[in-house]
Amino acid sequence: MRSLPLAAAVGLLALGGLTPAHAVAPAHTSAPAHAADTAAPAHAADTAAPAHAATPAPKRGLFLTVSGAENTWVRGVLLHCVPEPAGAHPRAAEACEALALARGDFDELPDDPRACTKEFDPVTATATGSYDGKAISWHKTYPNACALAADTGVVFRF
């Protein structure tokens, strides 16, 4: 099994790409020295639920990030639009509405026209996860934060 950085594993776990069972796997399995070491009381089999029943299925959603030039800073939020807008995005309902208007195509997000300076301080926006049953893997670099806001509207305002 390949190791993942903690942030990547947490992101995948939140998006449903990694389950807790995959996150921690034993290196090997060996038989116990004594059968009594692992025997459960006779009544335990009657009341025990399967291990997977206690873990709810992870929600699907989008992990949105904005990063500065050469990754000098990064911020990100998780956005869920189904069954209702949720997640850490401060304007989740508006962001989901914009995504619905664009039919999940980040290149078609409603613009928020504004005058921007020609300052060159690049920012990169990314979206990974799923939206409306479709896998999303999108990124675009803009000359500055104003150009990002003008092109993507509320979706990357966090």
Short mmCIF file of N, CA and C in Angstrom, two decimals:
data_model
loop_
_atom_site.label_atom_id
_atom_site.label_comp_id
_atom_site.label_asym_id
_atom_site.label_seq_id
_atom_site.Cartn_x
_atom_site.Cartn_y
_atom_site.Cartn_z
N MET A 1 0.85 -1.17 0.00
CA MET A 1 0.00 0.00 0.00
C MET A 1 0.89 1.23 0.00
N ARG A 2 0.51 2.24 -0.78
CA ARG A 2 1.26 3.46 -0.90
C ARG A 2 0.88 4.43 0.21
N SER A 3 1.85 5.13 0.78
CA SER A 3 1.59 6.14 1.79
C SER A 3 1.16 7.43 1.13
N LEU A 4 0.26 8.13 1.78
CA LEU A 4 -0.19 9.44 1.31
C LEU A 4 0.13 10.46 2.36
N PRO A 5 0.43 11.70 1.96
CA PRO A 5 0.55 12.76 2.96
C PRO A 5 -0.77 12.90 3.69
N LEU A 6 -0.72 13.33 4.93
CA LEU A 6 -1.92 13.43 5.75
C LEU A 6 -2.99 14.27 5.08
N ALA A 7 -2.63 15.43 4.52
CA ALA A 7 -3.63 16.30 3.89
C ALA A 7 -4.30 15.61 2.72
N ALA A 8 -3.54 14.87 1.92
CA ALA A 8 -4.12 14.17 0.78
C ALA A 8 -5.06 13.06 1.25
N ALA A 9 -4.65 12.34 2.27
CA ALA A 9 -5.49 11.26 2.79
C ALA A 9 -6.79 11.81 3.37
N VAL A 10 -6.71 12.93 4.10
CA VAL A 10 -7.91 13.53 4.67
C VAL A 10 -8.83 14.00 3.55
N GLY A 11 -8.27 14.61 2.51
CA GLY A 11 -9.08 15.06 1.37
C GLY A 11 -9.76 13.91 0.67
N LEU A 12 -9.02 12.84 0.43
CA LEU A 12 -9.61 11.67 -0.22
C LEU A 12 -10.66 11.02 0.65
N LEU A 13 -10.40 10.96 1.95
CA LEU A 13 -11.37 10.38 2.88
C LEU A 13 -12.66 11.20 2.86
N ALA A 14 -12.54 12.53 2.86
CA ALA A 14 -13.73 13.39 2.85
C ALA A 14 -14.51 13.27 1.55
N LEU A 15 -13.82 13.02 0.44
CA LEU A 15 -14.49 12.92 -0.85
C LEU A 15 -14.94 11.51 -1.17
N GLY A 16 -14.64 10.56 -0.31
CA GLY A 16 -15.11 9.20 -0.52
C GLY A 16 -14.17 8.34 -1.34
N GLY A 17 -12.98 8.87 -1.66
CA GLY A 17 -12.03 8.11 -2.46
C GLY A 17 -11.19 7.16 -1.62
N LEU A 18 -11.25 7.31 -0.32
CA LEU A 18 -10.49 6.50 0.59
C LEU A 18 -11.42 6.21 1.77
N THR A 19 -11.55 4.96 2.13
CA THR A 19 -12.40 4.63 3.26
C THR A 19 -11.53 4.39 4.48
N PRO A 20 -12.09 4.53 5.68
CA PRO A 20 -11.30 4.29 6.87
C PRO A 20 -10.63 2.91 6.87
N ALA A 21 -11.26 1.92 6.27
CA ALA A 21 -10.67 0.59 6.21
C ALA A 21 -9.39 0.59 5.38
N HIS A 22 -9.34 1.45 4.36
CA HIS A 22 -8.14 1.55 3.53
C HIS A 22 -7.09 2.42 4.18
N ALA A 23 -7.51 3.35 5.03
CA ALA A 23 -6.58 4.30 5.61
C ALA A 23 -5.59 3.62 6.54
N VAL A 24 -6.03 2.61 7.24
CA VAL A 24 -5.15 1.89 8.15
C VAL A 24 -5.27 0.42 7.84
N ALA A 25 -4.23 -0.16 7.31
CA ALA A 25 -4.25 -1.58 7.01
C ALA A 25 -3.07 -2.25 7.69
N PRO A 26 -3.28 -3.41 8.28
CA PRO A 26 -2.17 -4.08 8.94
C PRO A 26 -1.15 -4.55 7.90
N ALA A 27 0.11 -4.57 8.32
CA ALA A 27 1.18 -5.00 7.43
C ALA A 27 1.07 -6.49 7.12
N HIS A 28 0.63 -7.27 8.11
CA HIS A 28 0.45 -8.70 7.90
C HIS A 28 -0.56 -9.23 8.91
N THR A 29 -1.07 -10.39 8.64
CA THR A 29 -2.02 -11.03 9.55
C THR A 29 -1.43 -12.36 9.97
N SER A 30 -1.50 -12.62 11.25
CA SER A 30 -1.01 -13.91 11.73
C SER A 30 -2.06 -14.52 12.64
N ALA A 31 -2.06 -15.81 12.75
CA ALA A 31 -3.02 -16.51 13.60
C ALA A 31 -2.66 -16.28 15.05
N PRO A 32 -3.64 -16.11 15.93
CA PRO A 32 -3.35 -15.92 17.35
C PRO A 32 -2.73 -17.19 17.95
N ALA A 33 -1.96 -16.98 18.98
CA ALA A 33 -1.31 -18.11 19.63
C ALA A 33 -2.34 -19.04 20.26
N HIS A 34 -3.37 -18.47 20.84
CA HIS A 34 -4.41 -19.28 21.47
C HIS A 34 -5.76 -18.83 20.97
N ALA A 35 -6.61 -19.79 20.67
CA ALA A 35 -7.95 -19.45 20.18
C ALA A 35 -8.72 -18.65 21.22
N ALA A 36 -8.45 -18.86 22.49
CA ALA A 36 -9.15 -18.16 23.56
C ALA A 36 -8.82 -16.67 23.54
N ASP A 37 -7.66 -16.28 22.96
CA ASP A 37 -7.28 -14.87 22.91
C ASP A 37 -8.27 -14.05 22.08
N THR A 38 -8.92 -14.64 21.11
CA THR A 38 -9.82 -13.89 20.24
C THR A 38 -11.27 -14.33 20.37
N ALA A 39 -11.56 -15.27 21.25
CA ALA A 39 -12.93 -15.76 21.37
C ALA A 39 -13.81 -14.70 22.01
N ALA A 40 -14.99 -14.50 21.43
CA ALA A 40 -15.96 -13.55 21.98
C ALA A 40 -16.97 -14.33 22.79
N PRO A 41 -17.60 -13.68 23.75
CA PRO A 41 -18.64 -14.37 24.51
C PRO A 41 -19.73 -14.85 23.56
N ALA A 42 -20.41 -15.92 23.91
CA ALA A 42 -21.41 -16.52 23.04
C ALA A 42 -22.51 -15.52 22.67
N HIS A 43 -22.89 -14.63 23.59
CA HIS A 43 -23.97 -13.68 23.30
C HIS A 43 -23.50 -12.55 22.38
N ALA A 44 -22.20 -12.32 22.23
CA ALA A 44 -21.69 -11.22 21.41
C ALA A 44 -22.05 -11.42 19.94
N ALA A 45 -22.07 -12.63 19.46
CA ALA A 45 -22.39 -12.89 18.07
C ALA A 45 -23.83 -12.52 17.75
N ASP A 46 -24.71 -12.61 18.76
CA ASP A 46 -26.11 -12.28 18.54
C ASP A 46 -26.35 -10.78 18.42
N THR A 47 -25.55 -9.96 19.10
CA THR A 47 -25.81 -8.52 19.15
C THR A 47 -24.81 -7.70 18.35
N ALA A 48 -23.73 -8.28 17.94
CA ALA A 48 -22.70 -7.50 17.25
C ALA A 48 -23.15 -7.15 15.84
N ALA A 49 -22.93 -5.89 15.47
CA ALA A 49 -23.24 -5.43 14.11
C ALA A 49 -21.97 -5.53 13.28
N PRO A 50 -22.09 -5.67 11.98
CA PRO A 50 -20.89 -5.69 11.14
C PRO A 50 -20.12 -4.38 11.31
N ALA A 51 -18.81 -4.44 11.19
CA ALA A 51 -17.96 -3.27 11.39
C ALA A 51 -18.31 -2.15 10.43
N HIS A 52 -18.65 -2.49 9.21
CA HIS A 52 -18.95 -1.45 8.22
C HIS A 52 -20.27 -0.74 8.48
N ALA A 53 -21.15 -1.31 9.29
CA ALA A 53 -22.45 -0.69 9.57
C ALA A 53 -22.29 0.57 10.42
N ALA A 54 -21.25 0.64 11.25
CA ALA A 54 -21.05 1.78 12.12
C ALA A 54 -20.47 2.98 11.36
N THR A 55 -19.87 2.75 10.21
CA THR A 55 -19.25 3.83 9.45
C THR A 55 -20.20 4.28 8.34
N PRO A 56 -20.72 5.52 8.43
CA PRO A 56 -21.63 5.98 7.38
C PRO A 56 -20.87 6.19 6.07
N ALA A 57 -21.58 6.04 4.97
CA ALA A 57 -20.97 6.26 3.67
C ALA A 57 -20.55 7.72 3.55
N PRO A 58 -19.35 7.99 3.06
CA PRO A 58 -18.90 9.37 2.95
C PRO A 58 -19.70 10.12 1.89
N LYS A 59 -19.90 11.41 2.11
CA LYS A 59 -20.57 12.24 1.14
C LYS A 59 -19.64 12.52 -0.03
N ARG A 60 -20.21 12.66 -1.19
CA ARG A 60 -19.44 13.10 -2.35
C ARG A 60 -19.51 14.62 -2.36
N GLY A 61 -18.52 15.24 -2.93
CA GLY A 61 -18.52 16.69 -2.99
C GLY A 61 -17.30 17.18 -3.73
N LEU A 62 -17.04 18.45 -3.59
CA LEU A 62 -15.91 19.08 -4.26
C LEU A 62 -14.97 19.68 -3.23
N PHE A 63 -13.68 19.47 -3.46
CA PHE A 63 -12.67 20.13 -2.65
C PHE A 63 -12.12 21.26 -3.50
N LEU A 64 -12.37 22.49 -3.07
CA LEU A 64 -11.96 23.68 -3.81
C LEU A 64 -10.75 24.30 -3.14
N THR A 65 -9.74 24.68 -3.93
CA THR A 65 -8.57 25.34 -3.37
C THR A 65 -8.21 26.57 -4.19
N VAL A 66 -7.56 27.50 -3.54
CA VAL A 66 -6.94 28.66 -4.18
C VAL A 66 -5.54 28.75 -3.60
N SER A 67 -4.54 28.88 -4.48
CA SER A 67 -3.16 28.97 -4.00
C SER A 67 -2.44 30.13 -4.66
N GLY A 68 -1.47 30.68 -3.94
CA GLY A 68 -0.69 31.79 -4.43
C GLY A 68 0.45 31.32 -5.31
N ALA A 69 1.18 32.28 -5.85
CA ALA A 69 2.32 32.00 -6.73
C ALA A 69 3.27 31.02 -6.05
N GLU A 70 3.64 29.98 -6.78
CA GLU A 70 4.57 28.95 -6.31
C GLU A 70 4.13 28.34 -4.98
N ASN A 71 2.81 28.23 -4.78
CA ASN A 71 2.24 27.64 -3.57
C ASN A 71 2.74 28.29 -2.28
N THR A 72 2.95 29.62 -2.32
CA THR A 72 3.39 30.31 -1.11
C THR A 72 2.30 30.32 -0.05
N TRP A 73 1.05 30.14 -0.46
CA TRP A 73 -0.07 29.99 0.46
C TRP A 73 -1.15 29.19 -0.25
N VAL A 74 -1.95 28.50 0.54
CA VAL A 74 -3.05 27.69 -0.01
C VAL A 74 -4.21 27.75 0.98
N ARG A 75 -5.42 27.85 0.43
CA ARG A 75 -6.60 27.72 1.28
C ARG A 75 -7.59 26.84 0.52
N GLY A 76 -8.43 26.14 1.26
CA GLY A 76 -9.37 25.25 0.61
C GLY A 76 -10.59 24.98 1.46
N VAL A 77 -11.66 24.59 0.79
CA VAL A 77 -12.91 24.24 1.48
C VAL A 77 -13.54 23.04 0.78
N LEU A 78 -14.36 22.35 1.52
CA LEU A 78 -15.15 21.25 0.97
C LEU A 78 -16.55 21.78 0.73
N LEU A 79 -17.09 21.52 -0.46
CA LEU A 79 -18.43 21.98 -0.82
C LEU A 79 -19.27 20.79 -1.24
N HIS A 80 -20.43 20.64 -0.61
CA HIS A 80 -21.41 19.62 -0.98
C HIS A 80 -22.64 20.35 -1.51
N CYS A 81 -23.15 19.91 -2.64
CA CYS A 81 -24.36 20.53 -3.20
C CYS A 81 -25.57 19.61 -3.12
N VAL A 82 -25.37 18.32 -2.89
CA VAL A 82 -26.46 17.35 -2.84
C VAL A 82 -26.40 16.63 -1.50
N PRO A 83 -27.44 16.44 -0.79
CA PRO A 83 -28.82 16.75 -1.14
C PRO A 83 -29.15 18.24 -0.98
N GLU A 84 -28.34 18.97 -0.22
CA GLU A 84 -28.52 20.40 -0.06
C GLU A 84 -27.15 21.03 0.15
N PRO A 85 -27.00 22.33 -0.14
CA PRO A 85 -25.69 22.97 0.02
C PRO A 85 -25.17 22.84 1.45
N ALA A 86 -23.92 22.42 1.56
CA ALA A 86 -23.29 22.23 2.86
C ALA A 86 -21.79 22.25 2.69
N GLY A 87 -21.09 22.14 3.79
CA GLY A 87 -19.64 22.15 3.76
C GLY A 87 -19.11 23.42 4.40
N ALA A 88 -17.81 23.59 4.34
CA ALA A 88 -17.16 24.73 4.98
C ALA A 88 -17.19 26.00 4.14
N HIS A 89 -17.72 25.93 2.92
CA HIS A 89 -17.78 27.12 2.06
C HIS A 89 -18.70 28.15 2.71
N PRO A 90 -18.23 29.41 2.88
CA PRO A 90 -19.05 30.41 3.55
C PRO A 90 -20.32 30.81 2.78
N ARG A 91 -20.34 30.57 1.48
CA ARG A 91 -21.52 30.90 0.66
C ARG A 91 -21.91 29.67 -0.16
N ALA A 92 -22.09 28.56 0.53
CA ALA A 92 -22.34 27.27 -0.12
C ALA A 92 -23.56 27.30 -1.04
N ALA A 93 -24.66 27.89 -0.60
CA ALA A 93 -25.88 27.90 -1.42
C ALA A 93 -25.65 28.66 -2.73
N GLU A 94 -24.99 29.80 -2.65
CA GLU A 94 -24.71 30.59 -3.86
C GLU A 94 -23.73 29.87 -4.78
N ALA A 95 -22.72 29.23 -4.18
CA ALA A 95 -21.73 28.50 -4.98
C ALA A 95 -22.40 27.33 -5.70
N CYS A 96 -23.28 26.61 -5.01
CA CYS A 96 -23.99 25.49 -5.64
C CYS A 96 -24.92 25.98 -6.74
N GLU A 97 -25.54 27.14 -6.53
CA GLU A 97 -26.41 27.71 -7.56
C GLU A 97 -25.59 28.07 -8.81
N ALA A 98 -24.42 28.64 -8.62
CA ALA A 98 -23.55 28.99 -9.76
C ALA A 98 -23.11 27.72 -10.50
N LEU A 99 -22.78 26.67 -9.74
CA LEU A 99 -22.39 25.41 -10.37
C LEU A 99 -23.55 24.80 -11.14
N ALA A 100 -24.76 24.93 -10.62
CA ALA A 100 -25.93 24.40 -11.32
C ALA A 100 -26.15 25.16 -12.63
N LEU A 101 -26.00 26.47 -12.61
CA LEU A 101 -26.15 27.27 -13.82
C LEU A 101 -25.11 26.88 -14.89
N ALA A 102 -23.92 26.52 -14.43
CA ALA A 102 -22.83 26.12 -15.34
C ALA A 102 -22.88 24.63 -15.66
N ARG A 103 -23.87 23.91 -15.10
CA ARG A 103 -23.99 22.46 -15.28
C ARG A 103 -22.69 21.73 -14.89
N GLY A 104 -22.04 22.23 -13.83
CA GLY A 104 -20.85 21.59 -13.30
C GLY A 104 -19.58 21.88 -14.08
N ASP A 105 -19.65 22.72 -15.11
CA ASP A 105 -18.48 23.06 -15.93
C ASP A 105 -17.83 24.33 -15.37
N PHE A 106 -16.68 24.19 -14.76
CA PHE A 106 -16.03 25.33 -14.12
C PHE A 106 -15.59 26.40 -15.12
N ASP A 107 -15.43 26.04 -16.37
CA ASP A 107 -15.10 27.03 -17.38
C ASP A 107 -16.32 27.84 -17.79
N GLU A 108 -17.51 27.44 -17.36
CA GLU A 108 -18.75 28.13 -17.71
C GLU A 108 -19.41 28.79 -16.50
N LEU A 109 -18.67 28.96 -15.40
CA LEU A 109 -19.25 29.60 -14.22
C LEU A 109 -19.71 31.02 -14.55
N PRO A 110 -20.80 31.47 -13.93
CA PRO A 110 -21.25 32.84 -14.17
C PRO A 110 -20.17 33.85 -13.77
N ASP A 111 -19.90 34.79 -14.66
CA ASP A 111 -18.90 35.83 -14.39
C ASP A 111 -19.43 36.82 -13.37
N ASP A 112 -18.50 37.52 -12.75
CA ASP A 112 -18.81 38.64 -11.87
C ASP A 112 -17.96 39.80 -12.38
N PRO A 113 -18.41 40.44 -13.49
CA PRO A 113 -17.58 41.46 -14.15
C PRO A 113 -17.14 42.57 -13.19
N ARG A 114 -15.90 42.94 -13.32
CA ARG A 114 -15.32 44.00 -12.50
C ARG A 114 -14.04 44.47 -13.16
N ALA A 115 -13.64 45.66 -12.85
CA ALA A 115 -12.37 46.19 -13.37
C ALA A 115 -11.24 45.69 -12.47
N CYS A 116 -10.23 45.10 -13.08
CA CYS A 116 -9.08 44.59 -12.32
C CYS A 116 -7.81 45.30 -12.79
N THR A 117 -6.88 45.44 -11.89
CA THR A 117 -5.58 46.02 -12.26
C THR A 117 -4.79 45.00 -13.05
N LYS A 118 -3.72 45.43 -13.64
CA LYS A 118 -2.87 44.52 -14.42
C LYS A 118 -1.74 43.95 -13.57
N GLU A 119 -1.88 44.05 -12.26
CA GLU A 119 -0.89 43.51 -11.33
C GLU A 119 -0.72 42.01 -11.61
N PHE A 120 0.52 41.55 -11.66
CA PHE A 120 0.78 40.13 -11.88
C PHE A 120 1.17 39.50 -10.55
N ASP A 121 0.22 38.82 -9.95
CA ASP A 121 0.41 38.08 -8.70
C ASP A 121 -0.45 36.83 -8.83
N PRO A 122 0.04 35.83 -9.60
CA PRO A 122 -0.80 34.70 -10.00
C PRO A 122 -1.39 33.90 -8.84
N VAL A 123 -2.63 33.46 -9.08
CA VAL A 123 -3.32 32.55 -8.17
C VAL A 123 -3.87 31.40 -9.00
N THR A 124 -3.89 30.22 -8.40
CA THR A 124 -4.41 29.04 -9.07
C THR A 124 -5.60 28.50 -8.31
N ALA A 125 -6.67 28.26 -9.03
CA ALA A 125 -7.89 27.68 -8.44
C ALA A 125 -7.99 26.24 -8.91
N THR A 126 -8.39 25.34 -8.00
CA THR A 126 -8.58 23.93 -8.36
C THR A 126 -9.90 23.43 -7.79
N ALA A 127 -10.46 22.47 -8.46
CA ALA A 127 -11.66 21.78 -7.99
C ALA A 127 -11.48 20.30 -8.27
N THR A 128 -11.60 19.46 -7.25
CA THR A 128 -11.51 18.02 -7.42
C THR A 128 -12.62 17.35 -6.64
N GLY A 129 -13.09 16.26 -7.14
CA GLY A 129 -14.16 15.52 -6.47
C GLY A 129 -15.22 15.12 -7.46
N SER A 130 -16.48 15.28 -7.06
CA SER A 130 -17.58 14.94 -7.97
C SER A 130 -18.71 15.95 -7.81
N TYR A 131 -19.40 16.15 -8.93
CA TYR A 131 -20.55 17.04 -8.95
C TYR A 131 -21.59 16.44 -9.88
N ASP A 132 -22.80 16.26 -9.40
CA ASP A 132 -23.90 15.72 -10.18
C ASP A 132 -23.53 14.37 -10.83
N GLY A 133 -22.79 13.55 -10.07
CA GLY A 133 -22.42 12.22 -10.56
C GLY A 133 -21.23 12.20 -11.50
N LYS A 134 -20.64 13.36 -11.79
CA LYS A 134 -19.49 13.42 -12.69
C LYS A 134 -18.22 13.70 -11.90
N ALA A 135 -17.13 13.01 -12.27
CA ALA A 135 -15.83 13.29 -11.66
C ALA A 135 -15.34 14.64 -12.16
N ILE A 136 -14.81 15.44 -11.24
CA ILE A 136 -14.30 16.77 -11.57
C ILE A 136 -12.83 16.84 -11.20
N SER A 137 -12.02 17.30 -12.13
CA SER A 137 -10.61 17.59 -11.88
C SER A 137 -10.27 18.79 -12.74
N TRP A 138 -10.31 19.98 -12.15
CA TRP A 138 -10.18 21.22 -12.89
C TRP A 138 -9.19 22.13 -12.19
N HIS A 139 -8.38 22.83 -12.94
CA HIS A 139 -7.52 23.87 -12.37
C HIS A 139 -7.25 24.94 -13.43
N LYS A 140 -7.04 26.14 -12.95
CA LYS A 140 -6.75 27.26 -13.85
C LYS A 140 -5.97 28.31 -13.06
N THR A 141 -4.97 28.90 -13.72
CA THR A 141 -4.18 29.96 -13.11
C THR A 141 -4.62 31.30 -13.68
N TYR A 142 -4.82 32.24 -12.80
CA TYR A 142 -5.25 33.59 -13.16
C TYR A 142 -4.13 34.57 -12.83
N PRO A 143 -4.08 35.73 -13.52
CA PRO A 143 -2.99 36.68 -13.26
C PRO A 143 -3.03 37.29 -11.86
N ASN A 144 -4.23 37.35 -11.25
CA ASN A 144 -4.34 37.87 -9.88
C ASN A 144 -5.69 37.45 -9.30
N ALA A 145 -5.88 37.73 -8.01
CA ALA A 145 -7.11 37.32 -7.33
C ALA A 145 -8.34 38.02 -7.89
N CYS A 146 -8.20 39.25 -8.34
CA CYS A 146 -9.33 39.97 -8.92
C CYS A 146 -9.81 39.27 -10.19
N ALA A 147 -8.88 38.84 -11.04
CA ALA A 147 -9.25 38.14 -12.27
C ALA A 147 -9.94 36.81 -11.96
N LEU A 148 -9.49 36.13 -10.92
CA LEU A 148 -10.15 34.88 -10.48
C LEU A 148 -11.59 35.18 -10.07
N ALA A 149 -11.79 36.19 -9.23
CA ALA A 149 -13.13 36.53 -8.75
C ALA A 149 -14.04 36.95 -9.91
N ALA A 150 -13.50 37.69 -10.87
CA ALA A 150 -14.31 38.14 -12.01
C ALA A 150 -14.73 36.96 -12.88
N ASP A 151 -13.88 35.95 -13.01
CA ASP A 151 -14.17 34.82 -13.89
C ASP A 151 -15.00 33.71 -13.25
N THR A 152 -14.88 33.56 -11.94
CA THR A 152 -15.54 32.42 -11.28
C THR A 152 -16.65 32.83 -10.32
N GLY A 153 -16.87 34.13 -10.14
CA GLY A 153 -17.93 34.57 -9.24
C GLY A 153 -17.73 34.10 -7.82
N VAL A 154 -18.78 33.64 -7.20
CA VAL A 154 -18.78 33.31 -5.78
C VAL A 154 -18.12 31.96 -5.45
N VAL A 155 -17.93 31.10 -6.43
CA VAL A 155 -17.48 29.73 -6.15
C VAL A 155 -16.14 29.68 -5.41
N PHE A 156 -15.19 30.53 -5.77
CA PHE A 156 -13.88 30.52 -5.10
C PHE A 156 -13.70 31.65 -4.10
N ARG A 157 -14.80 32.20 -3.60
CA ARG A 157 -14.72 33.26 -2.57
C ARG A 157 -14.85 32.63 -1.19
N PHE A 158 -13.73 32.25 -0.66
CA PHE A 158 -13.68 31.68 0.71
C PHE A 158 -12.37 32.04 1.35
#
